[in-house]
Amino acid sequence: MADQQEDEDLRMALRMSMQNSPPEPKRSKPREAANLATTTPEESRRLQRELMAAAAEKRMLATEKSVPSSGSPLKSDSGGDIGTKEMEIKAKEVKLGNELSEKEAYQLFFMVFGSDVSKDILAQWSNQGIRFSPDPETSMILVQHEGGPCGVLAAIQAFVLKHLLFCPDDLVKAAQSTPQNSTPRRLSKNQYVASNNFAAFTENAKARALVKSMGEILFLCGNNKRAVIATLSSIGDGVEESEDSLTDVIIAQALEGLSIESASDLHKVLRVETYTTPASAYKRLEAIIPVFQSRMGALLFLISALLSRGLDCVQADRDDPSLPLVTAPFGHASQEIVNLLLCGQAVPNVFDGRMDLGGGMFLKGVSTNVEVGFLTLLESLNFCKVGQNLKCPKWPIWVVGSESHYTVLFALDTAVQDENELEERESHIRKAFDAQDQSGGGGFISVEGFHQVLRETNIRLPSEKLDSLCGSGFIVWSEFWQVILDLDKSLGGLKDSTGQMGQKIFDLYHFNGIAKSDLNGSQFSSGGETPMQRPRLTKLRVSVPPRWTPEEFMADVAVLPSGSAGTQPSGKDTEVAKPEPSQHAPLVDCIRTRWPRAVCNWVGDPPSIV
């Protein structure tokens, strides 16, 4: 009798799912039928979900109890065989997701948070959704309210920019209904300039870019073979079937009182699904995007990325698997998390390839080219060296790291990464010089190696210059480069009578998505309180002088005209014309790790990377 009632409940729910009006009342229960006949569409949908969920749970519990341990097929009431494969298909149709094993849940929790995580850090990661800013001026920015998850948000933000700015054909055809000057334009085979009309992107276009970005990252983590999507059992599939106006209410009710403070909590609430094609993953992400917009969104996406990579693979990527991925004491995303989202591997370093320490020990860096890159303030402080894989990505978009925060830097013109004549020549000479450098990167070579460099680069130095450079028995790069800058092009040098060879001027844009911060850690309001900072977009004009060395620029030394080396300047006429004085902020130091000697200017408050 109970089974018959369950079957009737399930059939009732299925009938309701195929009609817009309230269902025909059950004949066996006239009192309930009368109530159903007067229900609203919202109440009808709610009842439908409850009936389906209840019937499905009862069937799954009954199946688990009745499946023989040997795995032999069951007999139906009519005598036919019901194979275990058929039961698995029915379970998948219910779409309740799969539980992680208790072991996997514990491994995941301790990998992310460690064994001694504070409640404050757990709260930070449990209260950050993946949402666009409501401010029209910064509507492309994923807004951050809590410290800690910025590494996850910045990486997603970088991919969102890629899809919005440089891959518009993959999104809704918004360009057809926008002004002509807001559409991207192709200037040449290798140059692409995106629109600077950020307000023209519709909500639909941004939502699709977000889904595309999340799916791309997850498949990148899954070695382009799979994407694992993590969600919460308390939400289920009701979000997919509800109207937009009810979605937030459903999620808020499901998340009420929910907290993740231990591995056991994670095991209880987490559900995961694996997808092997991008189309299926995108469809699922689109259906449950409100879940990722909820307060658990950033954490769920990090978990999805880790599971897509595979927990054992993540640990194998790392140099020290014993450390948590979320760093103490402030709960920031580690470099491993950022690298996982940018290149698909949770390696801890930003240099190219791997570094051999001897004795079979290696430090792991980024081994592949990436779609969007990474720059860091720590390189300007000589704490690390970002390799070309991250520094020169396919698209001119970079996650920017400081000591405690991640933001995003990007250009609209792909040509900003093209090398001009000076840069190409410098790269060629420097490559030949480094090939002879046996000092471990010290920047000097032997006289014998120096002659090899001159032969490879077709440089013909006058005898007095050659003797001067070789007099000490070794040649330092900085001294050699100064000679090259003052050597005529006919001799293989870079002397340019106009002083403009290698001049580059372009625009960069900087996003800081955090919604509460003190500007650069030093500005306060008149009332003595730390000012609230909205998500910010800053446009920077960048000029890369053609002939200055970093030392000359930082010291603001006047550069003598060509041919006047060794003489004292007699007046202002002897100085090479300089761009306007540079404004300075920590972001400028990051930019100079990509474009040495860069001069940056902006309007208003300095861009903040904290």
mmCIF file of N, CA and C in Angstrom, residues 252-369:
data_model
loop_
_atom_site.group_PDB
_atom_site.id
_atom_site.type_symbol
_atom_site.label_atom_id
_atom_site.label_comp_id
_atom_site.label_asym_id
_atom_site.label_seq_id
_atom_site.Cartn_x
_atom_site.Cartn_y
_atom_site.Cartn_z
ATOM 1 N N ALA A 252 18.278 31.452 -0.052
ATOM 2 C CA ALA A 252 18.430 32.015 1.294
ATOM 3 C C ALA A 252 17.868 31.069 2.351
ATOM 4 N N GLN A 253 16.715 30.470 2.054
ATOM 5 C CA GLN A 253 16.127 29.530 3.004
ATOM 6 C C GLN A 253 16.989 28.284 3.148
ATOM 7 N N ALA A 254 17.559 27.821 2.035
ATOM 8 C CA ALA A 254 18.402 26.626 2.090
ATOM 9 C C ALA A 254 19.693 26.870 2.854
ATOM 10 N N LEU A 255 20.210 28.105 2.772
ATOM 11 C CA LEU A 255 21.482 28.417 3.425
ATOM 12 C C LEU A 255 21.303 28.911 4.861
ATOM 13 N N GLU A 256 20.077 29.108 5.269
ATOM 14 C CA GLU A 256 19.835 29.618 6.616
ATOM 15 C C GLU A 256 20.383 28.645 7.663
ATOM 16 N N GLY A 257 21.277 29.147 8.474
ATOM 17 C CA GLY A 257 21.871 28.327 9.526
ATOM 18 C C GLY A 257 22.955 27.382 9.049
ATOM 19 N N LEU A 258 23.219 27.339 7.738
ATOM 20 C CA LEU A 258 24.243 26.416 7.222
ATOM 21 C C LEU A 258 25.629 27.017 7.434
ATOM 22 N N SER A 259 26.513 26.228 7.998
ATOM 23 C CA SER A 259 27.898 26.658 8.176
ATOM 24 C C SER A 259 28.809 25.461 7.949
ATOM 25 N N ILE A 260 30.020 25.758 7.501
ATOM 26 C CA ILE A 260 31.032 24.722 7.298
ATOM 27 C C ILE A 260 32.196 25.032 8.223
ATOM 28 N N GLU A 261 32.268 24.271 9.294
ATOM 29 C CA GLU A 261 33.307 24.505 10.288
ATOM 30 C C GLU A 261 34.208 23.296 10.480
ATOM 31 N N SER A 262 33.919 22.220 9.758
ATOM 32 C CA SER A 262 34.725 21.009 9.914
ATOM 33 C C SER A 262 34.595 20.158 8.656
ATOM 34 N N ALA A 263 35.449 19.149 8.561
ATOM 35 C CA ALA A 263 35.366 18.217 7.443
ATOM 36 C C ALA A 263 34.045 17.460 7.462
ATOM 37 N N SER A 264 33.536 17.193 8.653
ATOM 38 C CA SER A 264 32.262 16.501 8.779
ATOM 39 C C SER A 264 31.131 17.328 8.176
ATOM 40 N N ASP A 265 31.152 18.649 8.406
ATOM 41 C CA ASP A 265 30.140 19.522 7.818
ATOM 42 C C ASP A 265 30.214 19.475 6.301
ATOM 43 N N LEU A 266 31.427 19.488 5.779
ATOM 44 C CA LEU A 266 31.603 19.445 4.332
ATOM 45 C C LEU A 266 31.042 18.152 3.754
ATOM 46 N N HIS A 267 31.284 17.072 4.453
ATOM 47 C CA HIS A 267 30.793 15.767 3.999
ATOM 48 C C HIS A 267 29.270 15.730 3.967
ATOM 49 N N LYS A 268 28.636 16.386 4.906
ATOM 50 C CA LYS A 268 27.179 16.349 4.998
ATOM 51 C C LYS A 268 26.494 17.170 3.911
ATOM 52 N N VAL A 269 27.075 18.294 3.538
ATOM 53 C CA VAL A 269 26.345 19.240 2.688
ATOM 54 C C VAL A 269 26.762 19.221 1.225
ATOM 55 N N LEU A 270 27.901 18.624 0.902
ATOM 56 C CA LEU A 270 28.437 18.738 -0.453
ATOM 57 C C LEU A 270 27.879 17.671 -1.386
ATOM 58 N N ARG A 271 27.551 18.074 -2.601
ATOM 59 C CA ARG A 271 27.170 17.170 -3.676
ATOM 60 C C ARG A 271 27.980 17.532 -4.913
ATOM 61 N N VAL A 272 28.430 16.541 -5.661
ATOM 62 C CA VAL A 272 29.271 16.809 -6.823
ATOM 63 C C VAL A 272 28.754 16.047 -8.038
ATOM 64 N N GLU A 273 28.969 16.624 -9.209
ATOM 65 C CA GLU A 273 28.609 16.001 -10.471
ATOM 66 C C GLU A 273 29.761 16.183 -11.448
ATOM 67 N N THR A 274 30.027 15.177 -12.268
ATOM 68 C CA THR A 274 31.131 15.208 -13.221
ATOM 69 C C THR A 274 30.587 15.281 -14.639
ATOM 70 N N TYR A 275 31.170 16.171 -15.441
ATOM 71 C CA TYR A 275 30.757 16.357 -16.830
ATOM 72 C C TYR A 275 31.982 16.195 -17.732
ATOM 73 N N THR A 276 31.771 15.543 -18.866
ATOM 74 C CA THR A 276 32.886 15.231 -19.762
ATOM 75 C C THR A 276 32.857 16.033 -21.051
ATOM 76 N N THR A 277 31.840 16.865 -21.241
ATOM 77 C CA THR A 277 31.806 17.748 -22.403
ATOM 78 C C THR A 277 31.538 19.170 -21.934
ATOM 79 N N PRO A 278 32.166 20.164 -22.576
ATOM 80 C CA PRO A 278 31.914 21.552 -22.179
ATOM 81 C C PRO A 278 30.447 21.937 -22.271
ATOM 82 N N ALA A 279 29.749 21.455 -23.302
ATOM 83 C CA ALA A 279 28.344 21.838 -23.472
ATOM 84 C C ALA A 279 27.499 21.416 -22.274
ATOM 85 N N SER A 280 27.715 20.193 -21.794
ATOM 86 C CA SER A 280 26.932 19.715 -20.654
ATOM 87 C C SER A 280 27.290 20.481 -19.381
ATOM 88 N N ALA A 281 28.568 20.797 -19.221
ATOM 89 C CA ALA A 281 28.977 21.556 -18.040
ATOM 90 C C ALA A 281 28.419 22.971 -18.072
ATOM 91 N N TYR A 282 28.465 23.608 -19.244
ATOM 92 C CA TYR A 282 27.918 24.964 -19.360
ATOM 93 C C TYR A 282 26.421 24.979 -19.057
ATOM 94 N N LYS A 283 25.721 23.967 -19.543
ATOM 95 C CA LYS A 283 24.279 23.900 -19.306
ATOM 96 C C LYS A 283 23.984 23.778 -17.823
ATOM 97 N N ARG A 284 24.763 22.952 -17.134
ATOM 98 C CA ARG A 284 24.549 22.776 -15.702
ATOM 99 C C ARG A 284 24.916 24.053 -14.934
ATOM 100 N N LEU A 285 26.030 24.676 -15.296
ATOM 101 C CA LEU A 285 26.437 25.910 -14.626
ATOM 102 C C LEU A 285 25.400 27.009 -14.830
ATOM 103 N N GLU A 286 24.879 27.098 -16.039
ATOM 104 C CA GLU A 286 23.863 28.109 -16.316
ATOM 105 C C GLU A 286 22.617 27.886 -15.472
ATOM 106 N N ALA A 287 22.269 26.612 -15.264
ATOM 107 C CA ALA A 287 21.069 26.299 -14.500
ATOM 108 C C ALA A 287 21.227 26.635 -13.022
ATOM 109 N N ILE A 288 22.436 26.460 -12.494
ATOM 110 C CA ILE A 288 22.618 26.654 -11.051
ATOM 111 C C ILE A 288 23.501 27.861 -10.742
ATOM 112 N N ILE A 289 23.643 28.787 -11.692
ATOM 113 C CA ILE A 289 24.493 29.945 -11.436
ATOM 114 C C ILE A 289 24.048 30.727 -10.194
ATOM 115 N N PRO A 290 22.745 30.770 -9.849
ATOM 116 C CA PRO A 290 22.375 31.455 -8.600
ATOM 117 C C PRO A 290 23.033 30.849 -7.365
ATOM 118 N N VAL A 291 23.346 29.560 -7.406
ATOM 119 C CA VAL A 291 24.019 28.930 -6.266
ATOM 120 C C VAL A 291 25.424 29.510 -6.105
ATOM 121 N N PHE A 292 26.116 29.729 -7.223
ATOM 122 C CA PHE A 292 27.456 30.314 -7.154
ATOM 123 C C PHE A 292 27.407 31.806 -6.853
ATOM 124 N N GLN A 293 26.280 32.427 -7.106
ATOM 125 C CA GLN A 293 26.127 33.826 -6.726
ATOM 126 C C GLN A 293 25.800 33.969 -5.239
ATOM 127 N N SER A 294 25.421 32.892 -4.605
ATOM 128 C CA SER A 294 25.085 32.926 -3.182
ATOM 129 C C SER A 294 26.356 33.059 -2.350
ATOM 130 N N ARG A 295 26.184 33.181 -1.056
ATOM 131 C CA ARG A 295 27.335 33.414 -0.160
ATOM 132 C C ARG A 295 28.328 32.269 -0.148
ATOM 133 N N MET A 296 27.961 31.099 -0.625
ATOM 134 C CA MET A 296 28.869 29.959 -0.654
ATOM 135 C C MET A 296 29.580 29.816 -1.995
ATOM 136 N N GLY A 297 29.350 30.752 -2.921
ATOM 137 C CA GLY A 297 29.790 30.580 -4.295
ATOM 138 C C GLY A 297 31.281 30.426 -4.485
ATOM 139 N N ALA A 298 32.093 31.309 -3.887
ATOM 140 C CA ALA A 298 33.548 31.258 -4.088
ATOM 141 C C ALA A 298 34.123 29.948 -3.568
ATOM 142 N N LEU A 299 33.660 29.504 -2.411
ATOM 143 C CA LEU A 299 34.152 28.249 -1.847
ATOM 144 C C LEU A 299 33.745 27.068 -2.717
ATOM 145 N N LEU A 300 32.505 27.065 -3.184
ATOM 146 C CA LEU A 300 32.050 25.967 -4.037
ATOM 147 C C LEU A 300 32.844 25.911 -5.335
ATOM 148 N N PHE A 301 33.192 27.075 -5.887
ATOM 149 C CA PHE A 301 33.963 27.059 -7.137
ATOM 150 C C PHE A 301 35.385 26.565 -6.885
ATOM 151 N N LEU A 302 36.007 26.966 -5.786
ATOM 152 C CA LEU A 302 37.336 26.456 -5.463
ATOM 153 C C LEU A 302 37.294 24.938 -5.310
ATOM 154 N N ILE A 303 36.289 24.439 -4.594
ATOM 155 C CA ILE A 303 36.151 22.986 -4.424
ATOM 156 C C ILE A 303 35.961 22.311 -5.782
ATOM 157 N N SER A 304 35.159 22.918 -6.648
ATOM 158 C CA SER A 304 34.937 22.365 -7.983
ATOM 159 C C SER A 304 36.242 22.267 -8.757
ATOM 160 N N ALA A 305 37.072 23.306 -8.668
ATOM 161 C CA ALA A 305 38.349 23.304 -9.383
ATOM 162 C C ALA A 305 39.286 22.235 -8.836
ATOM 163 N N LEU A 306 39.350 22.106 -7.516
ATOM 164 C CA LEU A 306 40.221 21.094 -6.905
ATOM 165 C C LEU A 306 39.779 19.681 -7.282
ATOM 166 N N LEU A 307 38.468 19.441 -7.270
ATOM 167 C CA LEU A 307 37.978 18.116 -7.624
ATOM 168 C C LEU A 307 38.125 17.852 -9.121
ATOM 169 N N SER A 308 38.033 18.882 -9.930
ATOM 170 C CA SER A 308 38.256 18.700 -11.365
ATOM 171 C C SER A 308 39.695 18.287 -11.629
ATOM 172 N N ARG A 309 40.615 18.889 -10.926
ATOM 173 C CA ARG A 309 42.023 18.511 -11.055
ATOM 174 C C ARG A 309 42.262 17.130 -10.465
ATOM 175 N N GLY A 310 41.569 16.811 -9.370
ATOM 176 C CA GLY A 310 41.788 15.565 -8.636
ATOM 177 C C GLY A 310 42.648 15.847 -7.421
ATOM 178 N N LEU A 311 42.195 15.443 -6.244
ATOM 179 C CA LEU A 311 42.892 15.803 -5.013
ATOM 180 C C LEU A 311 44.317 15.259 -4.977
ATOM 181 N N ASP A 312 44.521 14.046 -5.468
ATOM 182 C CA ASP A 312 45.873 13.487 -5.479
ATOM 183 C C ASP A 312 46.775 14.245 -6.441
ATOM 184 N N CYS A 313 46.225 14.670 -7.592
ATOM 185 C CA CYS A 313 47.016 15.446 -8.549
ATOM 186 C C CYS A 313 47.379 16.813 -7.980
ATOM 187 N N VAL A 314 46.444 17.420 -7.257
ATOM 188 C CA VAL A 314 46.734 18.712 -6.628
ATOM 189 C C VAL A 314 47.916 18.583 -5.671
ATOM 190 N N GLN A 315 47.887 17.551 -4.845
ATOM 191 C CA GLN A 315 48.982 17.359 -3.893
ATOM 192 C C GLN A 315 50.299 17.077 -4.607
ATOM 193 N N ALA A 316 50.241 16.355 -5.725
ATOM 194 C CA ALA A 316 51.458 16.064 -6.485
ATOM 195 C C ALA A 316 52.009 17.314 -7.158
ATOM 196 N N ASP A 317 51.147 18.283 -7.480
ATOM 197 C CA ASP A 317 51.597 19.535 -8.093
ATOM 198 C C ASP A 317 52.438 20.367 -7.141
ATOM 199 N N ARG A 318 52.184 20.262 -5.866
ATOM 200 C CA ARG A 318 52.724 21.200 -4.885
ATOM 201 C C ARG A 318 54.122 20.795 -4.422
ATOM 202 N N ASP A 319 54.895 21.798 -3.986
ATOM 203 C CA ASP A 319 56.213 21.518 -3.427
ATOM 204 C C ASP A 319 56.112 21.037 -1.988
ATOM 205 N N ASP A 320 55.145 21.588 -1.242
ATOM 206 C CA ASP A 320 54.952 21.188 0.154
ATOM 207 C C ASP A 320 53.471 20.914 0.386
ATOM 208 N N PRO A 321 53.021 19.667 0.184
ATOM 209 C CA PRO A 321 51.596 19.340 0.322
ATOM 210 C C PRO A 321 51.070 19.423 1.749
ATOM 211 N N SER A 322 51.952 19.604 2.726
ATOM 212 C CA SER A 322 51.482 19.636 4.114
ATOM 213 C C SER A 322 50.861 20.978 4.487
ATOM 214 N N LEU A 323 51.142 22.018 3.706
ATOM 215 C CA LEU A 323 50.609 23.342 4.019
ATOM 216 C C LEU A 323 49.201 23.500 3.452
ATOM 217 N N PRO A 324 48.320 24.225 4.143
ATOM 218 C CA PRO A 324 46.969 24.453 3.603
ATOM 219 C C PRO A 324 47.012 25.406 2.418
ATOM 220 N N LEU A 325 46.057 25.253 1.515
ATOM 221 C CA LEU A 325 45.981 26.123 0.347
ATOM 222 C C LEU A 325 45.497 27.522 0.708
ATOM 223 N N VAL A 326 44.698 27.627 1.741
ATOM 224 C CA VAL A 326 44.293 28.927 2.268
ATOM 225 C C VAL A 326 45.258 29.279 3.387
ATOM 226 N N THR A 327 45.980 30.367 3.215
ATOM 227 C CA THR A 327 47.106 30.654 4.093
ATOM 228 C C THR A 327 46.678 31.361 5.377
ATOM 229 N N ALA A 328 47.329 31.008 6.457
ATOM 230 C CA ALA A 328 47.141 31.674 7.744
ATOM 231 C C ALA A 328 48.085 32.880 7.795
ATOM 232 N N PRO A 329 47.788 33.888 8.608
ATOM 233 C CA PRO A 329 46.661 33.963 9.549
ATOM 234 C C PRO A 329 45.433 34.682 8.987
ATOM 235 N N PHE A 330 45.532 35.171 7.715
ATOM 236 C CA PHE A 330 44.450 36.021 7.214
ATOM 237 C C PHE A 330 43.531 35.326 6.214
ATOM 238 N N GLY A 331 43.824 34.078 5.865
ATOM 239 C CA GLY A 331 42.923 33.332 5.000
ATOM 240 C C GLY A 331 42.991 33.686 3.535
ATOM 241 N N HIS A 332 44.168 34.145 3.057
ATOM 242 C CA HIS A 332 44.297 34.497 1.650
ATOM 243 C C HIS A 332 44.460 33.252 0.783
ATOM 244 N N ALA A 333 44.056 33.364 -0.458
ATOM 245 C CA ALA A 333 44.291 32.291 -1.416
ATOM 246 C C ALA A 333 45.783 32.211 -1.713
ATOM 247 N N SER A 334 46.339 31.015 -1.669
ATOM 248 C CA SER A 334 47.757 30.829 -1.935
ATOM 249 C C SER A 334 48.038 30.936 -3.427
ATOM 250 N N GLN A 335 49.327 31.015 -3.773
ATOM 251 C CA GLN A 335 49.713 31.044 -5.175
ATOM 252 C C GLN A 335 49.298 29.756 -5.882
ATOM 253 N N GLU A 336 49.266 28.650 -5.135
ATOM 254 C CA GLU A 336 48.824 27.386 -5.736
ATOM 255 C C GLU A 336 47.386 27.482 -6.243
ATOM 256 N N ILE A 337 46.518 28.132 -5.483
ATOM 257 C CA ILE A 337 45.128 28.295 -5.914
ATOM 258 C C ILE A 337 45.060 29.142 -7.175
ATOM 259 N N VAL A 338 45.766 30.261 -7.184
ATOM 260 C CA VAL A 338 45.741 31.149 -8.345
ATOM 261 C C VAL A 338 46.306 30.443 -9.572
ATOM 262 N N ASN A 339 47.431 29.751 -9.416
ATOM 263 C CA ASN A 339 48.018 29.036 -10.545
ATOM 264 C C ASN A 339 47.098 27.924 -11.050
ATOM 265 N N LEU A 340 46.416 27.238 -10.131
ATOM 266 C CA LEU A 340 45.479 26.193 -10.538
ATOM 267 C C LEU A 340 44.412 26.768 -11.457
ATOM 268 N N LEU A 341 43.876 27.926 -11.109
ATOM 269 C CA LEU A 341 42.797 28.521 -11.890
ATOM 270 C C LEU A 341 43.295 29.141 -13.190
ATOM 271 N N LEU A 342 44.573 29.535 -13.228
ATOM 272 C CA LEU A 342 45.112 30.167 -14.437
ATOM 273 C C LEU A 342 45.716 29.168 -15.416
ATOM 274 N N CYS A 343 46.351 28.114 -14.892
ATOM 275 C CA CYS A 343 47.050 27.196 -15.797
ATOM 276 C C CYS A 343 46.625 25.745 -15.630
ATOM 277 N N GLY A 344 45.750 25.456 -14.658
ATOM 278 C CA GLY A 344 45.236 24.108 -14.497
ATOM 279 C C GLY A 344 46.054 23.211 -13.602
ATOM 280 N N GLN A 345 47.144 23.733 -13.038
ATOM 281 C CA GLN A 345 47.984 22.957 -12.126
ATOM 282 C C GLN A 345 48.258 23.779 -10.873
ATOM 283 N N ALA A 346 48.222 23.121 -9.714
ATOM 284 C CA ALA A 346 48.386 23.820 -8.438
ATOM 285 C C ALA A 346 49.855 23.939 -8.054
ATOM 286 N N VAL A 347 50.671 24.408 -9.008
ATOM 287 C CA VAL A 347 52.098 24.583 -8.717
ATOM 288 C C VAL A 347 52.280 25.843 -7.875
ATOM 289 N N PRO A 348 53.310 25.887 -7.032
ATOM 290 C CA PRO A 348 53.428 27.001 -6.094
ATOM 291 C C PRO A 348 54.263 28.171 -6.599
ATOM 292 N N ASN A 349 54.958 28.006 -7.733
ATOM 293 C CA ASN A 349 55.891 29.035 -8.194
ATOM 294 C C ASN A 349 55.416 29.651 -9.501
ATOM 295 N N VAL A 350 56.000 30.824 -9.836
ATOM 296 C CA VAL A 350 55.546 31.571 -11.010
ATOM 297 C C VAL A 350 56.580 31.595 -12.122
ATOM 298 N N PHE A 351 57.746 30.978 -11.915
ATOM 299 C CA PHE A 351 58.728 30.919 -12.995
ATOM 300 C C PHE A 351 58.316 29.858 -14.016
ATOM 301 N N ASP A 352 59.000 29.838 -15.151
ATOM 302 C CA ASP A 352 58.690 28.861 -16.199
ATOM 303 C C ASP A 352 59.281 27.502 -15.867
ATOM 304 N N GLY A 353 58.545 26.445 -16.182
ATOM 305 C CA GLY A 353 59.076 25.084 -16.038
ATOM 306 C C GLY A 353 59.331 24.710 -14.592
ATOM 307 N N ARG A 354 60.449 24.037 -14.375
ATOM 308 C CA ARG A 354 60.806 23.656 -13.015
ATOM 309 C C ARG A 354 62.284 23.910 -12.784
ATOM 310 N N MET A 355 62.626 24.089 -11.537
ATOM 311 C CA MET A 355 63.998 24.413 -11.157
ATOM 312 C C MET A 355 64.637 23.195 -10.492
ATOM 313 N N ASP A 356 65.751 22.763 -11.039
ATOM 314 C CA ASP A 356 66.470 21.594 -10.519
ATOM 315 C C ASP A 356 67.350 22.020 -9.357
ATOM 316 N N LEU A 357 67.077 21.468 -8.188
ATOM 317 C CA LEU A 357 67.873 21.783 -6.997
ATOM 318 C C LEU A 357 68.988 20.773 -6.773
ATOM 319 N N GLY A 358 69.032 19.764 -7.623
ATOM 320 C CA GLY A 358 70.023 18.708 -7.436
ATOM 321 C C GLY A 358 69.512 17.627 -6.513
ATOM 322 N N GLY A 359 70.134 16.460 -6.613
ATOM 323 C CA GLY A 359 69.733 15.352 -5.761
ATOM 324 C C GLY A 359 68.325 14.852 -6.044
ATOM 325 N N GLY A 360 67.857 15.080 -7.260
ATOM 326 C CA GLY A 360 66.510 14.632 -7.608
ATOM 327 C C GLY A 360 65.399 15.518 -7.083
ATOM 328 N N MET A 361 65.728 16.697 -6.570
ATOM 329 C CA MET A 361 64.722 17.614 -6.032
ATOM 330 C C MET A 361 64.457 18.746 -7.024
ATOM 331 N N PHE A 362 63.169 19.096 -7.165
ATOM 332 C CA PHE A 362 62.772 20.133 -8.098
ATOM 333 C C PHE A 362 61.765 21.071 -7.436
ATOM 334 N N LEU A 363 61.766 22.309 -7.913
ATOM 335 C CA LEU A 363 60.699 23.248 -7.591
ATOM 336 C C LEU A 363 59.856 23.418 -8.843
ATOM 337 N N LYS A 364 58.541 23.381 -8.683
ATOM 338 C CA LYS A 364 57.649 23.354 -9.831
ATOM 339 C C LYS A 364 57.105 24.737 -10.153
ATOM 340 N N GLY A 365 57.202 25.109 -11.435
ATOM 341 C CA GLY A 365 56.649 26.361 -11.929
ATOM 342 C C GLY A 365 55.611 26.099 -13.002
ATOM 343 N N VAL A 366 55.294 27.123 -13.764
ATOM 344 C CA VAL A 366 54.261 27.043 -14.802
ATOM 345 C C VAL A 366 54.896 26.552 -16.091
ATOM 346 N N SER A 367 54.406 25.452 -16.614
ATOM 347 C CA SER A 367 55.064 24.783 -17.737
ATOM 348 C C SER A 367 54.387 25.021 -19.076
ATOM 349 N N THR A 368 53.276 25.746 -19.109
ATOM 350 C CA THR A 368 52.542 25.943 -20.361
ATOM 351 C C THR A 368 52.183 27.411 -20.552
ATOM 352 N N ASN A 369 51.907 27.763 -21.808
ATOM 353 C CA ASN A 369 51.365 29.083 -22.099
ATOM 354 C C ASN A 369 49.950 29.180 -21.530
#
